[in-house]
Structures are given as C-alpha cells and as structure tokens.
mmCIF file of C-alpha atoms in Angstrom:
data_model
loop_
_atom_site.group_PDB
_atom_site.id
_atom_site.type_symbol
_atom_site.label_atom_id
_atom_site.label_comp_id
_atom_site.label_asym_id
_atom_site.label_seq_id
_atom_site.Cartn_x
_atom_site.Cartn_y
_atom_site.Cartn_z
ATOM 1 C CA MET A 1020 22.335 2.050 -10.386
ATOM 2 C CA ASN A 1021 22.628 -1.294 -12.156
ATOM 3 C CA GLN A 1022 22.584 -3.898 -9.418
ATOM 4 C CA LEU A 1023 22.101 -4.130 -5.667
ATOM 5 C CA SER A 1024 21.946 -7.178 -3.431
ATOM 6 C CA ILE A 1025 20.059 -7.303 -0.144
ATOM 7 C CA SER A 1026 23.324 -7.080 1.804
ATOM 8 C CA GLU A 1027 24.457 -4.102 -0.283
ATOM 9 C CA LEU A 1028 21.139 -2.397 0.463
ATOM 10 C CA ASN A 1029 22.469 -1.889 3.984
ATOM 11 C CA GLU A 1030 25.620 -0.223 2.692
ATOM 12 C CA VAL A 1031 24.298 2.331 0.200
ATOM 13 C CA ASP A 1032 22.414 5.524 0.984
ATOM 14 C CA LEU A 1033 19.243 5.016 -1.044
ATOM 15 C CA PHE A 1034 17.302 8.253 -0.606
ATOM 16 C CA PRO A 1035 19.841 10.559 -2.322
ATOM 17 C CA ILE A 1036 19.829 8.151 -5.286
ATOM 18 C CA VAL A 1037 16.022 8.237 -5.506
ATOM 19 C CA GLN A 1038 16.056 12.011 -5.154
ATOM 20 C CA GLN A 1039 18.684 12.466 -7.865
ATOM 21 C CA VAL A 1040 16.801 10.271 -10.364
ATOM 22 C CA PHE A 1041 13.499 11.982 -9.510
ATOM 23 C CA ASN A 1042 14.857 15.511 -9.879
ATOM 24 C CA LYS A 1043 16.500 14.687 -13.202
ATOM 25 C CA ALA A 1044 13.367 12.975 -14.564
ATOM 26 C CA TYR A 1045 11.200 15.880 -13.421
ATOM 27 C CA LYS A 1046 13.504 18.458 -15.005
ATOM 28 C CA GLU A 1047 13.492 16.507 -18.283
ATOM 29 C CA GLU A 1048 9.668 16.191 -18.145
ATOM 30 C CA LYS A 1049 9.700 12.398 -17.939
ATOM 31 C CA LEU A 1050 7.195 12.515 -15.069
ATOM 32 C CA ILE A 1051 3.541 13.560 -15.140
ATOM 33 C CA TYR A 1052 3.762 15.609 -11.967
ATOM 34 C CA ASN A 1053 3.021 19.103 -10.795
ATOM 35 C CA GLU A 1054 3.794 19.791 -7.174
ATOM 36 C CA SER A 1055 0.745 21.469 -5.697
ATOM 37 C CA ASP A 1056 -0.127 23.168 -2.448
ATOM 38 C CA SER A 1057 -3.829 22.855 -3.279
ATOM 39 C CA PHE A 1058 -5.083 20.741 -0.416
ATOM 40 C CA GLU A 1059 -7.434 20.857 2.531
ATOM 41 C CA ILE A 1060 -7.128 19.358 6.000
ATOM 42 C CA LEU A 1061 -10.354 17.874 7.280
ATOM 43 C CA GLU A 1062 -11.107 16.247 10.629
ATOM 44 C CA ASP A 1063 -13.774 13.561 10.600
ATOM 45 C CA GLY A 1064 -14.421 11.825 13.893
ATOM 46 C CA ASN A 1065 -11.085 11.369 15.634
ATOM 47 C CA LEU A 1066 -9.039 11.218 12.426
ATOM 48 C CA LYS A 1067 -7.294 13.835 10.319
ATOM 49 C CA PHE A 1068 -7.482 13.725 6.525
ATOM 50 C CA LYS A 1069 -5.628 15.535 3.779
ATOM 51 C CA ILE A 1070 -7.653 16.020 0.578
ATOM 52 C CA GLU A 1071 -5.384 16.911 -2.316
ATOM 53 C CA ILE A 1072 -5.987 17.447 -6.021
ATOM 54 C CA VAL A 1073 -3.436 15.516 -8.112
ATOM 55 C CA GLY A 1074 -3.770 16.382 -11.777
ATOM 56 C CA GLY A 1075 -1.786 13.348 -12.933
ATOM 57 C CA LEU A 1076 -4.533 11.002 -11.735
ATOM 58 C CA SER A 1077 -6.673 11.800 -14.766
ATOM 59 C CA LYS A 1078 -3.770 10.835 -17.062
ATOM 60 C CA ARG A 1079 -2.686 7.685 -15.227
ATOM 61 C CA PRO A 1080 -3.381 4.581 -17.366
ATOM 62 C CA SER A 1081 -4.922 1.448 -15.908
ATOM 63 C CA ASN A 1082 -4.126 -2.122 -16.884
ATOM 64 C CA ARG A 1083 -6.445 -4.519 -15.079
ATOM 65 C CA PRO A 1084 -7.774 -7.870 -16.311
ATOM 66 C CA GLN A 1085 -11.222 -6.949 -14.983
ATOM 67 C CA GLU A 1086 -12.776 -3.701 -13.841
ATOM 68 C CA PRO A 1087 -13.750 -3.502 -10.153
ATOM 69 C CA GLY A 1088 -17.387 -3.394 -9.142
ATOM 70 C CA ASN A 1089 -18.614 -5.489 -12.064
ATOM 71 C CA LYS A 1090 -18.443 -9.213 -11.481
ATOM 72 C CA THR A 1091 -20.267 -10.027 -14.720
ATOM 73 C CA ASN A 1092 -17.956 -8.339 -17.210
ATOM 74 C CA ILE A 1093 -15.648 -10.500 -19.308
ATOM 75 C CA PRO A 1094 -11.998 -10.415 -18.227
ATOM 76 C CA ARG A 1095 -9.536 -9.083 -20.791
ATOM 77 C CA PRO A 1096 -7.351 -11.717 -22.453
ATOM 78 C CA ARG A 1097 -4.070 -12.226 -20.636
ATOM 79 C CA LYS A 1098 -2.066 -11.346 -23.756
ATOM 80 C CA ASP A 1099 -3.730 -7.911 -23.845
ATOM 81 C CA VAL A 1100 -2.859 -7.278 -20.195
ATOM 82 C CA HIS A 1101 0.755 -8.300 -20.806
ATOM 83 C CA ALA A 1102 1.005 -6.170 -23.946
ATOM 84 C CA ALA A 1103 -0.024 -3.065 -21.985
ATOM 85 C CA ASP A 1104 2.306 -3.779 -19.051
ATOM 86 C CA PRO A 1105 4.484 -0.671 -18.434
ATOM 87 C CA PHE A 1106 6.792 -2.448 -15.982
ATOM 88 C CA MET A 1107 8.241 -5.124 -18.268
ATOM 89 C CA ILE A 1108 10.372 -2.629 -20.193
ATOM 90 C CA PRO A 1109 10.732 0.353 -17.846
ATOM 91 C CA GLU A 1110 12.038 3.679 -19.048
ATOM 92 C CA PRO A 1111 15.751 4.102 -18.233
ATOM 93 C CA GLU A 1112 15.113 7.686 -17.108
ATOM 94 C CA LEU A 1113 12.786 6.376 -14.383
ATOM 95 C CA THR A 1114 14.963 3.497 -13.191
ATOM 96 C CA VAL A 1115 16.543 3.830 -9.750
ATOM 97 C CA VAL A 1116 17.976 0.293 -9.424
ATOM 98 C CA GLU A 1117 17.857 -2.002 -12.457
ATOM 99 C CA ARG A 1118 18.281 -5.223 -10.467
ATOM 100 C CA LEU A 1119 17.533 -5.350 -6.739
ATOM 101 C CA ALA A 1120 17.927 -8.662 -4.895
ATOM 102 C CA ASP A 1121 17.992 -10.398 -8.314
ATOM 103 C CA ASP A 1122 14.210 -10.434 -8.793
ATOM 104 C CA TYR A 1123 13.130 -6.777 -8.586
ATOM 105 C CA ARG A 1124 13.562 -3.278 -9.951
ATOM 106 C CA LEU A 1125 13.207 0.065 -8.226
ATOM 107 C CA ILE A 1126 11.591 2.560 -10.593
ATOM 108 C CA LEU A 1127 9.969 5.950 -10.206
ATOM 109 C CA ASN A 1128 6.211 6.205 -10.426
ATOM 110 C CA LYS A 1129 5.699 7.985 -13.753
ATOM 111 C CA TYR A 1130 2.521 9.555 -12.310
ATOM 112 C CA PRO A 1131 3.691 10.253 -8.761
ATOM 113 C CA ASN A 1132 1.482 11.337 -5.898
ATOM 114 C CA SER A 1133 4.405 13.163 -4.305
ATOM 115 C CA SER A 1134 8.056 13.862 -4.929
ATOM 116 C CA ASN A 1135 10.365 10.847 -4.601
ATOM 117 C CA HIS A 1136 7.487 8.372 -5.013
ATOM 118 C CA PHE A 1137 8.853 5.081 -6.348
ATOM 119 C CA LEU A 1138 7.972 1.423 -6.850
ATOM 120 C CA LEU A 1139 9.415 -2.004 -6.195
ATOM 121 C CA VAL A 1140 8.352 -4.138 -9.188
ATOM 122 C CA THR A 1141 9.046 -7.749 -10.095
ATOM 123 C CA ARG A 1142 11.409 -8.141 -13.055
ATOM 124 C CA GLU A 1143 9.253 -10.926 -14.463
ATOM 125 C CA PHE A 1144 5.480 -10.697 -14.656
ATOM 126 C CA VAL A 1145 3.737 -11.719 -11.421
ATOM 127 C CA LYS A 1146 0.064 -11.042 -10.728
ATOM 128 C CA GLN A 1147 -0.725 -8.189 -8.354
ATOM 129 C CA ASP A 1148 -3.251 -10.503 -6.695
ATOM 130 C CA SER A 1149 -0.531 -12.924 -5.560
ATOM 131 C CA LEU A 1150 0.586 -12.951 -1.937
ATOM 132 C CA LEU A 1151 3.664 -11.045 -0.879
ATOM 133 C CA THR A 1152 6.605 -13.386 -0.422
ATOM 134 C CA PRO A 1153 8.869 -13.358 2.650
ATOM 135 C CA LYS A 1154 11.657 -12.020 0.428
ATOM 136 C CA GLU A 1155 9.447 -9.161 -0.761
ATOM 137 C CA LEU A 1156 8.439 -8.288 2.793
ATOM 138 C CA ALA A 1157 12.078 -8.285 3.905
ATOM 139 C CA THR A 1158 13.068 -6.127 0.926
ATOM 140 C CA MET A 1159 10.288 -3.677 1.800
ATOM 141 C CA TYR A 1160 11.414 -3.553 5.434
ATOM 142 C CA PHE A 1161 15.110 -3.007 4.729
ATOM 143 C CA THR A 1162 14.295 -0.402 2.071
ATOM 144 C CA LEU A 1163 12.197 1.488 4.627
ATOM 145 C CA GLN A 1164 14.983 1.259 7.197
ATOM 146 C CA ASN A 1165 17.439 2.686 4.684
ATOM 147 C CA LEU A 1166 15.140 5.525 3.619
ATOM 148 C CA GLY A 1167 14.483 6.336 7.273
ATOM 149 C CA ARG A 1168 17.969 7.804 7.557
ATOM 150 C CA HIS A 1169 16.595 10.834 5.693
ATOM 151 C CA GLU A 1170 12.795 10.731 5.335
ATOM 152 C CA ASN A 1171 9.771 9.235 7.076
ATOM 153 C CA TYR A 1172 8.659 6.756 4.398
ATOM 154 C CA PHE A 1173 5.934 4.125 4.264
ATOM 155 C CA SER A 1174 5.201 1.392 1.744
ATOM 156 C CA PHE A 1175 1.868 0.091 0.507
ATOM 157 C CA PHE A 1176 0.508 -2.825 -1.509
ATOM 158 C CA ASN A 1177 -2.927 -2.933 -3.137
ATOM 159 C CA SER A 1178 -4.108 -6.473 -3.865
ATOM 160 C CA GLY A 1179 -7.378 -7.768 -5.303
ATOM 161 C CA SER A 1180 -9.825 -6.322 -7.812
ATOM 162 C CA GLU A 1181 -11.433 -3.974 -5.251
ATOM 163 C CA SER A 1182 -8.187 -2.729 -3.688
ATOM 164 C CA GLY A 1183 -7.765 0.289 -5.954
ATOM 165 C CA TYR A 1184 -4.714 -0.789 -7.954
ATOM 166 C CA SER A 1185 -4.293 0.387 -11.547
ATOM 167 C CA GLN A 1186 -1.581 -2.027 -12.746
ATOM 168 C CA TYR A 1187 -1.800 -5.828 -12.681
ATOM 169 C CA HIS A 1188 1.974 -6.355 -12.685
ATOM 170 C CA LYS A 1189 3.062 -6.925 -9.090
ATOM 171 C CA HIS A 1190 4.377 -3.775 -7.455
ATOM 172 C CA VAL A 1191 4.820 -2.227 -4.010
ATOM 173 C CA GLN A 1192 4.895 1.543 -3.642
ATOM 174 C CA PHE A 1193 7.036 3.782 -1.431
ATOM 175 C CA MET A 1194 6.144 7.352 -0.472
ATOM 176 C CA PRO A 1195 7.251 9.839 2.178
ATOM 177 C CA PHE A 1196 4.540 10.610 4.716
ATOM 178 C CA PRO A 1197 2.877 13.963 4.029
ATOM 179 C CA LYS A 1198 4.054 16.439 6.648
ATOM 180 C CA GLU A 1199 0.433 17.024 7.686
ATOM 181 C CA LEU A 1200 -0.066 13.290 8.427
ATOM 182 C CA GLU A 1201 3.253 12.278 9.930
ATOM 183 C CA ASN A 1202 1.700 11.061 13.175
ATOM 184 C CA ILE A 1203 -1.316 8.905 12.347
ATOM 185 C CA PHE A 1204 -3.491 6.780 14.621
ATOM 186 C CA VAL A 1205 -1.434 3.634 13.940
ATOM 187 C CA ASP A 1206 1.653 5.285 15.423
ATOM 188 C CA ASP A 1207 -0.271 5.927 18.640
ATOM 189 C CA LEU A 1208 -1.654 2.382 18.574
ATOM 190 C CA VAL A 1209 1.780 0.717 18.536
ATOM 191 C CA ARG A 1210 3.562 3.195 20.808
ATOM 192 C CA GLY A 1211 5.156 1.249 23.656
ATOM 193 C CA GLU A 1212 4.212 -2.093 22.074
ATOM 194 C CA GLU A 1213 6.722 -4.834 21.359
ATOM 195 C CA TYR A 1214 6.584 -7.336 18.528
ATOM 196 C CA TYR A 1215 4.279 -10.283 19.124
ATOM 197 C CA LEU A 1216 2.292 -12.804 17.111
ATOM 198 C CA PRO A 1217 -1.286 -13.639 18.120
ATOM 199 C CA LYS A 1218 -1.857 -17.297 18.942
ATOM 200 C CA ASP A 1219 -4.618 -19.507 17.570
ATOM 201 C CA THR A 1220 -6.902 -19.115 20.570
ATOM 202 C CA ARG A 1221 -9.525 -16.576 21.490
ATOM 203 C CA SER A 1222 -7.974 -16.082 24.915
ATOM 204 C CA SER A 1223 -4.598 -14.966 23.584
ATOM 205 C CA ARG A 1224 -3.751 -11.425 22.594
ATOM 206 C CA GLN A 1225 -4.989 -10.531 19.126
ATOM 207 C CA CYS A 1226 -4.081 -7.875 16.550
ATOM 208 C CA LEU A 1227 -4.236 -4.228 17.529
ATOM 209 C CA ASN A 1228 -7.367 -2.309 16.545
ATOM 210 C CA ASP A 1229 -8.389 1.277 17.271
ATOM 211 C CA PRO A 1230 -12.107 1.298 18.192
ATOM 212 C CA ASN A 1231 -12.313 5.000 17.264
ATOM 213 C CA CYS A 1232 -11.307 4.264 13.676
ATOM 214 C CA PRO A 1233 -14.384 3.878 11.421
ATOM 215 C CA TYR A 1234 -13.088 1.080 9.174
ATOM 216 C CA GLN A 1235 -11.986 -2.492 9.856
ATOM 217 C CA HIS A 1236 -8.217 -2.803 10.215
ATOM 218 C CA TYR A 1237 -5.648 -5.065 11.836
ATOM 219 C CA VAL A 1238 -2.240 -3.911 13.065
ATOM 220 C CA LEU A 1239 0.878 -5.599 14.421
ATOM 221 C CA PRO A 1240 3.968 -3.845 15.795
ATOM 222 C CA LEU A 1241 7.227 -4.806 14.109
ATOM 223 C CA PRO A 1242 10.533 -5.564 15.801
ATOM 224 C CA LYS A 1243 13.729 -3.715 15.043
ATOM 225 C CA ILE A 1244 15.289 -6.412 12.907
ATOM 226 C CA PRO A 1245 19.067 -6.437 12.467
ATOM 227 C CA PHE A 1246 20.230 -6.720 8.883
ATOM 228 C CA ASP A 1247 19.542 -10.452 8.712
ATOM 229 C CA LEU A 1248 17.546 -11.637 5.692
ATOM 230 C CA GLU A 1249 16.560 -14.989 7.172
ATOM 231 C CA GLU A 1250 15.289 -13.458 10.416
ATOM 232 C CA ALA A 1251 13.420 -10.709 8.562
ATOM 233 C CA GLU A 1252 11.749 -13.185 6.208
ATOM 234 C CA GLU A 1253 10.622 -15.365 9.105
ATOM 235 C CA GLN A 1254 9.260 -12.612 11.365
ATOM 236 C CA LEU A 1255 7.646 -10.520 8.642
ATOM 237 C CA GLY A 1256 6.274 -13.551 6.824
ATOM 238 C CA MET A 1257 4.548 -14.819 9.967
ATOM 239 C CA ALA A 1258 3.113 -11.381 10.771
ATOM 240 C CA TYR A 1259 1.784 -11.037 7.221
ATOM 241 C CA MET A 1260 0.074 -14.435 7.292
ATOM 242 C CA VAL A 1261 -1.601 -13.611 10.625
ATOM 243 C CA LEU A 1262 -2.969 -10.421 9.086
ATOM 244 C CA PHE A 1263 -4.001 -12.080 5.829
ATOM 245 C CA ARG A 1264 -5.926 -14.735 7.741
ATOM 246 C CA LYS A 1265 -7.785 -11.912 9.478
ATOM 247 C CA VAL A 1266 -8.827 -10.618 6.061
ATOM 248 C CA LEU A 1267 -10.070 -14.073 5.042
ATOM 249 C CA ASN A 1268 -12.139 -14.313 8.215
ATOM 250 C CA CYS A 1269 -13.533 -10.831 7.626
ATOM 251 C CA PHE A 1270 -14.718 -11.820 4.158
ATOM 252 C CA LYS A 1271 -16.154 -15.079 5.429
ATOM 253 C CA TYR A 1272 -18.260 -13.410 8.097
ATOM 254 C CA LEU A 1273 -19.183 -10.158 6.367
ATOM 255 C CA ASN A 1274 -19.003 -10.742 2.627
ATOM 256 C CA GLY A 1275 -19.762 -14.401 2.000
ATOM 257 C CA PRO A 1276 -17.625 -17.527 2.228
ATOM 258 C CA ASN A 1277 -15.712 -17.187 -1.075
ATOM 259 C CA PRO A 1278 -11.994 -16.953 -0.159
ATOM 260 C CA PHE A 1279 -10.957 -16.616 -3.814
ATOM 261 C CA ASP A 1280 -12.258 -13.100 -4.352
ATOM 262 C CA VAL A 1281 -10.396 -11.208 -1.643
ATOM 263 C CA SER A 1282 -9.136 -7.635 -1.814
ATOM 264 C CA TYR A 1283 -7.069 -5.752 0.748
ATOM 265 C CA ASN A 1284 -4.595 -2.929 1.286
ATOM 266 C CA LEU A 1285 -1.386 -3.455 3.211
ATOM 267 C CA LEU A 1286 0.715 -0.640 4.645
ATOM 268 C CA MET A 1287 4.081 -0.925 6.342
ATOM 269 C CA THR A 1288 6.590 1.284 8.094
ATOM 270 C CA SER A 1289 9.710 0.149 9.904
ATOM 271 C CA LYS A 1290 7.611 0.076 13.115
ATOM 272 C CA TRP A 1291 4.275 -1.478 12.135
ATOM 273 C CA ILE A 1292 2.301 -3.374 9.528
ATOM 274 C CA MET A 1293 -1.436 -2.883 8.898
ATOM 275 C CA ILE A 1294 -3.952 -4.641 6.673
ATOM 276 C CA ILE A 1295 -7.392 -3.380 5.590
ATOM 277 C CA PRO A 1296 -9.962 -5.691 3.945
ATOM 278 C CA ARG A 1297 -11.662 -4.096 0.927
ATOM 279 C CA ARG A 1298 -15.111 -4.731 -0.521
ATOM 280 C CA ASN A 1299 -15.302 -1.835 -3.004
ATOM 281 C CA ALA A 1300 -12.727 0.077 -5.028
ATOM 282 C CA LYS A 1301 -14.937 3.165 -5.147
ATOM 283 C CA PHE A 1302 -17.921 4.820 -3.490
ATOM 284 C CA ASP A 1303 -19.888 6.850 -6.009
ATOM 285 C CA LYS A 1304 -17.027 8.342 -8.064
ATOM 286 C CA VAL A 1305 -14.489 8.335 -5.225
ATOM 287 C CA TRP A 1306 -11.781 5.726 -5.830
ATOM 288 C CA THR A 1307 -9.483 4.797 -2.969
ATOM 289 C CA ASN A 1308 -6.398 2.682 -2.552
ATOM 290 C CA ALA A 1309 -4.270 2.200 0.556
ATOM 291 C CA LEU A 1310 -3.464 5.914 0.861
ATOM 292 C CA ALA A 1311 -6.962 6.943 1.939
ATOM 293 C CA PHE A 1312 -6.785 4.591 4.915
ATOM 294 C CA ILE A 1313 -3.919 6.559 6.434
ATOM 295 C CA GLY A 1314 -5.704 9.836 5.767
ATOM 296 C CA LEU A 1315 -4.529 10.843 2.283
ATOM 297 C CA PHE A 1316 -7.399 11.337 -0.173
ATOM 298 C CA LEU A 1317 -6.288 12.126 -3.716
ATOM 299 C CA ALA A 1318 -8.759 13.691 -6.153
ATOM 300 C CA LYS A 1319 -8.303 14.158 -9.881
ATOM 301 C CA ASP A 1320 -10.397 17.344 -9.913
ATOM 302 C CA THR A 1321 -12.588 19.640 -7.838
ATOM 303 C CA GLU A 1322 -15.687 17.499 -8.477
ATOM 304 C CA ILE A 1323 -14.151 14.499 -6.707
ATOM 305 C CA GLN A 1324 -12.767 16.756 -3.986
ATOM 306 C CA GLY A 1325 -16.298 18.038 -3.405
ATOM 307 C CA LEU A 1326 -17.732 14.508 -3.195
ATOM 308 C CA ILE A 1327 -15.148 13.520 -0.585
ATOM 309 C CA LYS A 1328 -16.166 16.481 1.559
ATOM 310 C CA GLU A 1329 -19.880 15.894 0.937
ATOM 311 C CA TYR A 1330 -19.917 12.225 1.974
ATOM 312 C CA GLY A 1331 -17.163 12.543 4.555
ATOM 313 C CA PRO A 1332 -13.995 10.417 4.617
ATOM 314 C CA SER A 1333 -15.323 8.053 7.315
ATOM 315 C CA THR A 1334 -18.378 7.093 5.259
ATOM 316 C CA ILE A 1335 -16.279 6.504 2.142
ATOM 317 C CA LEU A 1336 -13.773 4.344 4.023
ATOM 318 C CA GLN A 1337 -16.509 2.265 5.643
ATOM 319 C CA GLU A 1338 -18.151 1.663 2.261
ATOM 320 C CA ASN A 1339 -14.916 0.881 0.449
ATOM 321 C CA GLY A 1340 -13.662 -1.173 3.375
ATOM 322 C CA PHE A 1341 -15.820 -2.581 6.166
ATOM 323 C CA PRO A 1342 -17.219 -0.944 9.306
ATOM 324 C CA ASN A 1343 -14.923 -1.511 12.274
ATOM 325 C CA HIS A 1344 -15.888 -4.575 14.320
ATOM 326 C CA GLY A 1345 -12.685 -4.648 16.357
ATOM 327 C CA ASP A 1346 -10.675 -7.864 16.502
ATOM 328 C CA GLY A 1347 -13.335 -10.118 17.967
ATOM 329 C CA LEU A 1348 -15.009 -10.746 14.635
ATOM 330 C CA ALA A 1349 -14.061 -14.351 14.051
ATOM 331 C CA ASP A 1350 -12.261 -17.284 15.581
ATOM 332 C CA GLU A 1351 -8.664 -17.482 14.443
ATOM 333 C CA ASN A 1352 -9.061 -21.224 13.875
ATOM 334 C CA ASP A 1353 -11.449 -20.648 10.970
ATOM 335 C CA TYR A 1354 -8.532 -20.370 8.562
#
C-alpha cells in the first residue's frame, strides 16, 4: 500500500494486508524467520514466562551509536550510524504501507520474533532516544484498535542505551500476543479500571502497580477513544508524560540524579500503557528488551535458554530493570 492517512486507517482492514505481505516475503525468503515450537513455559513467583529459542537473533544486525553497559567507550560517528541505517531505504518486499500519516512507514521486521511482526518507523531519521510524540502515540493506538478486529496485538518501544534496542533509527514494534501469554498481569491490574491521570500530589491516586511483580513498573488504563486524532493525542500524550516522569523519578532516587541518561521500555495495548525503567540491557549474557517484561524471553541458542532458567526470569528482570518499590517511590513534584 502506498499511502494511508490517519482517517483512512479507520477505514482499511490492516491485519490482512500485514499478513499478505508477511506470507509473500516469507515464501520468497526475504525474512530471516523459522517458525518454531521449541519453547518452555516457566512460572517464577506469580508470573508466567515463555522461553523461546529464536534463531534469527544471532543474525540480527545492531546499529547503535554506543554499546550498552560501557559508559567509557567512544561513540561511533553519526555518519557511520546513518550509513548502516536499514530503515532509510527499506526493502519494497517488506513494506506494508509506504507512507502512513505523512511521517511514517509500516514495514515488516526482517528478523521477526513471530509471524506478522512489523514496525512503525519514521520516514526521516529520528533518534530512538527521543520521546514519543502525541502523533506517534495516537498512531500506535489506532493501529492497535484496527489490528484488534482480528488479533490480540501489542506495541512496544525501547528507548535509551540500556533498553535493549538494536537500531538507533526511531521505531515502534507491533506483535501479536503469544497464545500462552494472552492474559498477563497487566490485564488483571486494569480490569474494571477507568481512564484517569494521577495528580501532582501524594494524596491523589497514582499509577497502578502490582506488588507481586518483581520489577518496577507503572501502568495506566486507557480510555476507549473514538476515532478523533486531537482527542487521542491529548489523552495519550498526557498519560505518557505522567509515566515518563515516573521513570525520571526512579532514576533520580535509585540510579543517581542524571536525567540525561535514561532508558526505559514502553508497552501499549488498546486498553493500557505501561512503562518500565531500565538500568541494564543485559544480565550476564541475557539481553532483554520490552518483551521480557510481559513474560516473553527470547534466546538465540540453548546456552542463553539455560542461563535464563538458571538465574530465573525474576532475577534477570530485577537486574535489568529495578526491584519493585511500588508507586510510593518519589514525590510527583520532583519533575
């Protein structure tokens, strides 16, 4: 598809288009993907985890200005990062929508974690570490609503050097929930809740937090927004800034006062939005991005799979994120 406006996004049926492009690209071997049933289900504490070996992970290239975990290494020159950017000239065989809402493309992930895994990428280069814009949040939300006619999708955004991203060009990812993880703890947390925004006082209601979850996280329920771009931008933008301020406070109180070196994962469905502050991209050899924090651990081989089981998912998530301190960690007025 060549072009799609936000209003037209409400009129088309997106999932069959994604599926058609994916199936064709897979058949023509344009994707590095082998569907596998090699996985294990593991319960750790009160949470369920799926540990799956994904062979394409070992072939997936990375394009970061600086490697995580090493604050002393010299960043790569910007021209080198741009030269290795796979999103500036995407492959036609992987393109779902060439121009979405003027500023974006929808393209397949060349190294997908699942079938029908695709990305929303900026048409021009924007840093992955930049904040999500209200327009991007609204585009994510309406895309999820559209996909929800057929599949239970979620979107995720990895931001900051320790968030687990592999590409520095700004992108948001969309995946269907694994069948084994379709009802996660966040769904239970927001069940029966209506949209609200925490106020700037300790006495007001704050973000949702599950005390049984081992890692620090902040959740807000989302409203069912009619297809109104202005309303979606306002409501989602405010929710995002509340959550991002929580991340800043978490870093101030637990990782030093520097607000310029902040990493986090953001996950969204059509019903909720969650943010997870990140202090490490990996624990030992176990790398994680947003997926691990909803229970999906991906391993490139049996060695990594064994390490995940040896340490336990909860330990890895606490080390790569922060231990859960609930939502009483810091005064909202700090930022």
